[in-house]
PDB file of C-alpha atoms in Angstrom:
ATOM      1  CA  MET A   1      63.436 108.374 134.781  1.00 88.00           C
ATOM      2  CA  GLN A   2      66.608 107.560 132.839  1.00 91.00           C
ATOM      3  CA  GLY A   3      64.739 108.350 129.621  1.00 94.00           C
ATOM      4  CA  LEU A   4      63.871 111.832 130.907  1.00 94.00           C
ATOM      5  CA  ASN A   5      67.478 112.365 131.940  1.00 94.00           C
ATOM      6  CA  GLY A   6      68.514 111.295 128.443  1.00 95.00           C
ATOM      7  CA  LEU A   7      66.111 113.856 126.946  1.00 96.00           C
ATOM      8  CA  LYS A   8      67.690 116.546 129.113  1.00 95.00           C
ATOM      9  CA  TYR A   9      71.135 115.679 127.761  1.00 95.00           C
ATOM     10  CA  PHE A  10      69.760 115.429 124.228  1.00 97.00           C
ATOM     11  CA  ALA A  11      68.380 118.988 124.593  1.00 96.00           C
ATOM     12  CA  THR A  12      71.874 120.154 125.561  1.00 93.00           C
ATOM     13  CA  ILE A  13      73.398 118.411 122.552  1.00 95.00           C
ATOM     14  CA  VAL A  14      70.819 120.040 120.265  1.00 96.00           C
ATOM     15  CA  ALA A  15      71.563 123.436 121.845  1.00 93.00           C
ATOM     16  CA  VAL A  16      75.313 123.081 121.337  1.00 91.00           C
ATOM     17  CA  THR A  17      74.836 121.846 117.774  1.00 95.00           C
ATOM     18  CA  THR A  18      72.509 124.694 116.817  1.00 94.00           C
ATOM     19  CA  ARG A  19      74.808 127.253 118.454  1.00 90.00           C
ATOM     20  CA  THR A  20      77.672 125.866 116.401  1.00 91.00           C
ATOM     21  CA  ALA A  21      75.587 126.099 113.234  1.00 94.00           C
ATOM     22  CA  TYR A  22      74.720 129.700 114.107  1.00 91.00           C
ATOM     23  CA  SER A  23      78.350 130.611 114.797  1.00 87.00           C
ATOM     24  CA  ARG A  24      79.325 129.306 111.356  1.00 92.00           C
ATOM     25  CA  SER A  25      76.519 130.909 109.314  1.00 93.00           C
ATOM     26  CA  HIS A  26      75.294 133.868 111.418  1.00 88.00           C
ATOM     27  CA  SER A  27      71.866 133.567 109.807  1.00 93.00           C
ATOM     28  CA  ASP A  28      68.708 134.760 111.549  1.00 94.00           C
ATOM     29  CA  GLU A  29      67.117 131.310 111.267  1.00 96.00           C
ATOM     30  CA  TRP A  30      69.968 129.558 113.081  1.00 93.00           C
ATOM     31  CA  TYR A  31      70.013 132.349 115.673  1.00 91.00           C
ATOM     32  CA  LYS A  32      66.343 131.772 116.503  1.00 94.00           C
ATOM     33  CA  ILE A  33      66.712 127.983 116.531  1.00 95.00           C
ATOM     34  CA  ALA A  34      69.824 128.210 118.724  1.00 93.00           C
ATOM     35  CA  TRP A  35      68.074 130.600 121.096  1.00 92.00           C
ATOM     36  CA  VAL A  36      65.052 128.290 121.502  1.00 95.00           C
ATOM     37  CA  ALA A  37      67.181 125.151 121.823  1.00 95.00           C
ATOM     38  CA  SER A  38      69.434 126.815 124.401  1.00 93.00           C
ATOM     39  CA  GLY A  39      66.435 128.102 126.352  1.00 93.00           C
ATOM     40  CA  VAL A  40      64.890 124.619 126.451  1.00 95.00           C
ATOM     41  CA  ALA A  41      68.212 123.078 127.526  1.00 95.00           C
ATOM     42  CA  ALA A  42      68.720 125.715 130.243  1.00 94.00           C
ATOM     43  CA  ALA A  43      65.161 125.369 131.563  1.00 95.00           C
ATOM     44  CA  SER A  44      65.210 121.565 131.620  1.00 96.00           C
ATOM     45  CA  GLY A  45      68.674 121.474 133.199  1.00 95.00           C
ATOM     46  CA  THR A  46      67.696 123.988 135.869  1.00 96.00           C
ATOM     47  CA  TYR A  47      64.491 122.120 136.716  1.00 97.00           C
ATOM     48  CA  TRP A  48      66.402 118.837 136.903  1.00 96.00           C
ATOM     49  CA  ASP A  49      69.049 120.384 139.178  1.00 97.00           C
ATOM     50  CA  LEU A  50      66.654 121.945 141.642  1.00 97.00           C
ATOM     51  CA  VAL A  51      63.836 119.406 141.784  1.00 97.00           C
ATOM     52  CA  LEU A  52      65.323 116.020 140.970  1.00 95.00           C
ATOM     53  CA  ASP A  53      69.008 116.304 141.916  1.00 96.00           C
ATOM     54  CA  TRP A  54      68.668 118.598 144.930  1.00 97.00           C
ATOM     55  CA  GLY A  55      65.147 117.550 145.980  1.00 95.00           C
ATOM     56  CA  LEU A  56      64.094 121.175 146.483  1.00 97.00           C
ATOM     57  CA  LEU A  57      61.020 123.210 145.477  1.00 96.00           C
ATOM     58  CA  GLN A  58      58.675 120.871 147.333  1.00 95.00           C
ATOM     59  CA  ARG A  59      55.587 122.956 147.933  1.00 93.00           C
ATOM     60  CA  ASN A  60      54.203 120.827 150.788  1.00 93.00           C
ATOM     61  CA  SER A  61      57.490 120.387 152.631  1.00 94.00           C
ATOM     62  CA  LYS A  62      57.708 121.411 156.281  1.00 95.00           C
ATOM     63  CA  ASN A  63      60.499 123.735 155.087  1.00 94.00           C
ATOM     64  CA  ARG A  64      58.421 125.604 152.524  1.00 90.00           C
ATOM     65  CA  TRP A  65      59.767 125.319 148.958  1.00 93.00           C
ATOM     66  CA  LEU A  66      62.732 123.267 150.160  1.00 96.00           C
ATOM     67  CA  ARG A  67      62.609 119.655 151.414  1.00 95.00           C
ATOM     68  CA  ASP A  68      61.706 118.109 154.767  1.00 94.00           C
ATOM     69  CA  LYS A  69      65.253 117.210 155.822  1.00 92.00           C
ATOM     70  CA  LEU A  70      68.054 119.762 155.516  1.00 94.00           C
ATOM     71  CA  LEU A  71      71.629 119.568 156.777  1.00 93.00           C
ATOM     72  CA  ILE A  72      72.247 123.326 156.728  1.00 95.00           C
ATOM     73  CA  PRO A  73      70.098 125.098 159.348  1.00 93.00           C
ATOM     74  CA  HIS A  74      69.861 128.397 157.447  1.00 96.00           C
ATOM     75  CA  HIS A  75      67.189 128.192 154.739  1.00 96.00           C
ATOM     76  CA  SER A  76      68.612 131.255 153.008  1.00 97.00           C
ATOM     77  CA  VAL A  77      71.620 129.170 151.906  1.00 97.00           C
ATOM     78  CA  TYR A  78      69.328 126.904 149.877  1.00 97.00           C
ATOM     79  CA  PHE A  79      67.398 129.791 148.339  1.00 97.00           C
ATOM     80  CA  GLY A  80      70.653 131.588 147.526  1.00 97.00           C
ATOM     81  CA  ALA A  81      72.066 128.432 145.930  1.00 97.00           C
ATOM     82  CA  MET A  82      68.918 128.040 143.826  1.00 98.00           C
ATOM     83  CA  VAL A  83      69.119 131.623 142.542  1.00 97.00           C
ATOM     84  CA  LEU A  84      72.857 131.308 141.930  1.00 97.00           C
ATOM     85  CA  ASN A  85      72.339 128.037 140.052  1.00 96.00           C
ATOM     86  CA  VAL A  86      69.791 129.686 137.748  1.00 95.00           C
ATOM     87  CA  LEU A  87      72.017 132.720 137.104  1.00 94.00           C
ATOM     88  CA  LEU A  88      75.137 130.660 136.489  1.00 93.00           C
ATOM     89  CA  ARG A  89      73.251 128.262 134.219  1.00 90.00           C
ATOM     90  CA  LEU A  90      72.035 131.228 132.181  1.00 88.00           C
ATOM     91  CA  ALA A  91      75.565 132.648 131.923  1.00 86.00           C
ATOM     92  CA  TRP A  92      76.468 130.253 129.129  1.00 78.00           C
ATOM     93  CA  LEU A  93      73.621 131.686 127.021  1.00 81.00           C
ATOM     94  CA  GLN A  94      76.021 134.537 126.221  1.00 77.00           C
ATOM     95  CA  THR A  95      77.468 132.295 123.510  1.00 66.00           C
ATOM     96  CA  VAL A  96      74.095 132.427 121.728  1.00 68.00           C
ATOM     97  CA  LEU A  97      73.313 136.037 122.493  1.00 70.00           C
ATOM     98  CA  ASP A  98      76.873 136.955 121.522  1.00 70.00           C
ATOM     99  CA  PHE A  99      77.334 139.643 124.169  1.00 69.00           C
ATOM    100  CA  ARG A 100      80.059 142.128 123.427  1.00 70.00           C
ATOM    101  CA  VAL A 101      81.818 143.469 126.480  1.00 73.00           C
ATOM    102  CA  SER A 102      83.984 146.308 125.225  1.00 78.00           C
ATOM    103  CA  PHE A 103      86.704 146.004 127.860  1.00 82.00           C
ATOM    104  CA  LEU A 104      87.051 142.184 127.581  1.00 81.00           C
ATOM    105  CA  HIS A 105      88.626 140.125 124.855  1.00 84.00           C
ATOM    106  CA  LYS A 106      86.311 137.369 123.548  1.00 79.00           C
ATOM    107  CA  GLY A 107      88.700 134.686 124.847  1.00 84.00           C
ATOM    108  CA  THR A 108      88.630 136.278 128.286  1.00 87.00           C
ATOM    109  CA  LEU A 109      84.832 136.269 128.314  1.00 84.00           C
ATOM    110  CA  ILE A 110      84.803 132.582 127.357  1.00 83.00           C
ATOM    111  CA  THR A 111      87.260 131.863 130.183  1.00 89.00           C
ATOM    112  CA  ILE A 112      85.065 133.716 132.680  1.00 90.00           C
ATOM    113  CA  VAL A 113      81.939 131.842 131.566  1.00 88.00           C
ATOM    114  CA  ALA A 114      83.790 128.498 131.765  1.00 90.00           C
ATOM    115  CA  SER A 115      84.999 129.380 135.275  1.00 94.00           C
ATOM    116  CA  LEU A 116      81.448 130.263 136.318  1.00 94.00           C
ATOM    117  CA  GLU A 117      80.298 126.866 135.030  1.00 92.00           C
ATOM    118  CA  ILE A 118      82.959 125.152 137.149  1.00 95.00           C
ATOM    119  CA  ILE A 119      81.702 127.057 140.197  1.00 96.00           C
ATOM    120  CA  ARG A 120      78.087 126.128 139.369  1.00 96.00           C
ATOM    121  CA  ARG A 121      79.005 122.471 139.105  1.00 96.00           C
ATOM    122  CA  GLY A 122      80.828 122.606 142.455  1.00 97.00           C
ATOM    123  CA  ILE A 123      77.762 124.077 144.143  1.00 97.00           C
ATOM    124  CA  TRP A 124      75.551 121.523 142.346  1.00 97.00           C
ATOM    125  CA  ASN A 125      77.774 118.718 143.605  1.00 97.00           C
ATOM    126  CA  PHE A 126      77.441 119.770 147.243  1.00 96.00           C
ATOM    127  CA  PHE A 127      73.636 119.904 147.221  1.00 97.00           C
ATOM    128  CA  ARG A 128      73.337 116.751 145.074  1.00 97.00           C
ATOM    129  CA  LEU A 129      75.453 114.754 147.520  1.00 95.00           C
ATOM    130  CA  GLU A 130      73.537 116.170 150.473  1.00 95.00           C
ATOM    131  CA  ASN A 131      70.214 115.132 148.939  1.00 95.00           C
ATOM    132  CA  GLU A 132      71.513 111.663 148.017  1.00 92.00           C
ATOM    133  CA  HIS A 133      72.882 111.143 151.512  1.00 90.00           C
ATOM    134  CA  LEU A 134      69.617 112.161 153.162  1.00 91.00           C
ATOM    135  CA  ASN A 135      67.659 109.908 150.794  1.00 87.00           C
ATOM    136  CA  ASN A 136      69.926 106.962 151.612  1.00 84.00           C
ATOM    137  CA  VAL A 137      69.539 107.511 155.358  1.00 80.00           C
ATOM    138  CA  GLY A 138      65.788 108.165 155.082  1.00 69.00           C
ATOM    139  CA  LYS A 139      65.107 105.041 153.030  1.00 65.00           C
ATOM    140  CA  TYR A 140      67.287 102.855 155.285  1.00 59.00           C
ATOM    141  CA  ARG A 141      69.881 102.218 152.603  1.00 58.00           C
ATOM    142  CA  ALA A 142      72.433 103.570 155.063  1.00 53.00           C
ATOM    143  CA  ASN A 143      72.368 102.864 158.791  1.00 55.00           C
ATOM    144  CA  PHE A 144      74.283 105.883 160.023  1.00 55.00           C
ATOM    145  CA  LYS A 145      74.360 109.606 159.326  1.00 55.00           C
ATOM    146  CA  SER A 146      78.130 109.603 159.769  1.00 61.00           C
ATOM    147  CA  VAL A 147      80.653 107.626 157.788  1.00 56.00           C
ATOM    148  CA  PRO A 148      82.885 105.304 159.866  1.00 58.00           C
ATOM    149  CA  LEU A 149      86.633 105.410 159.455  1.00 57.00           C
ATOM    150  CA  PRO A 150      88.076 102.681 157.207  1.00 62.00           C
ATOM    151  CA  PHE A 151      90.290 101.299 159.966  1.00 65.00           C
ATOM    152  CA  HIS A 152      89.847  99.991 163.505  1.00 64.00           C
ATOM    153  CA  TYR A 153      91.290 102.097 166.288  1.00 59.00           C
ATOM    154  CA  ASP A 154      91.108 101.184 169.957  1.00 62.00           C
ATOM    155  CA  GLU A 155      92.623 103.528 172.534  1.00 57.00           C
ATOM    156  CA  ASP A 156      92.927 100.725 175.114  1.00 58.00           C
ATOM    157  CA  GLU A 157      95.349  98.812 172.859  1.00 57.00           C
ATOM    158  CA  ASP A 158      97.637 101.879 172.700  1.00 53.00           C
ATOM    159  CA  LYS A 159      97.812 102.144 176.505  1.00 58.00           C
ATOM    160  CA  GLN A 160      98.708  98.443 176.938  1.00 60.00           C
ATOM    161  CA  GLY A 161     101.427  98.368 174.222  1.00 53.00           C
TER     162      GLY A 161
END
């Protein structure tokens, strides 16, 4: 599994490298290579996010296309997060496609895309931690669904003192 995760990161490194080569030469060959490499990196990263990190897209789950155990009762939140993850992951492809937005400076567009990536990673973090927590509880690596406080507090001691 770690090898597959390494391949996912390697695909991202290849995508960034080929995009850099394209930005320096602006040749059609580098454009095509960068486009393919970025597409592979985006697809593998999205699959890894949704299926392996979040544990979603399980066809035979009792919560169709999600997973058996969910902490949020509204299934639409999970589907919305999946769609948003895909869209935000594709947003960085603008560096390859070199979109020109007439009313935005290039630096502003880069700032917007970087901010969208921060938002995507925040959403990813929430669902990744939720899935990890449920896996720990489900496989008896954790005994409780709530986390105890790191100190001992007894109300009876306060009344006596």
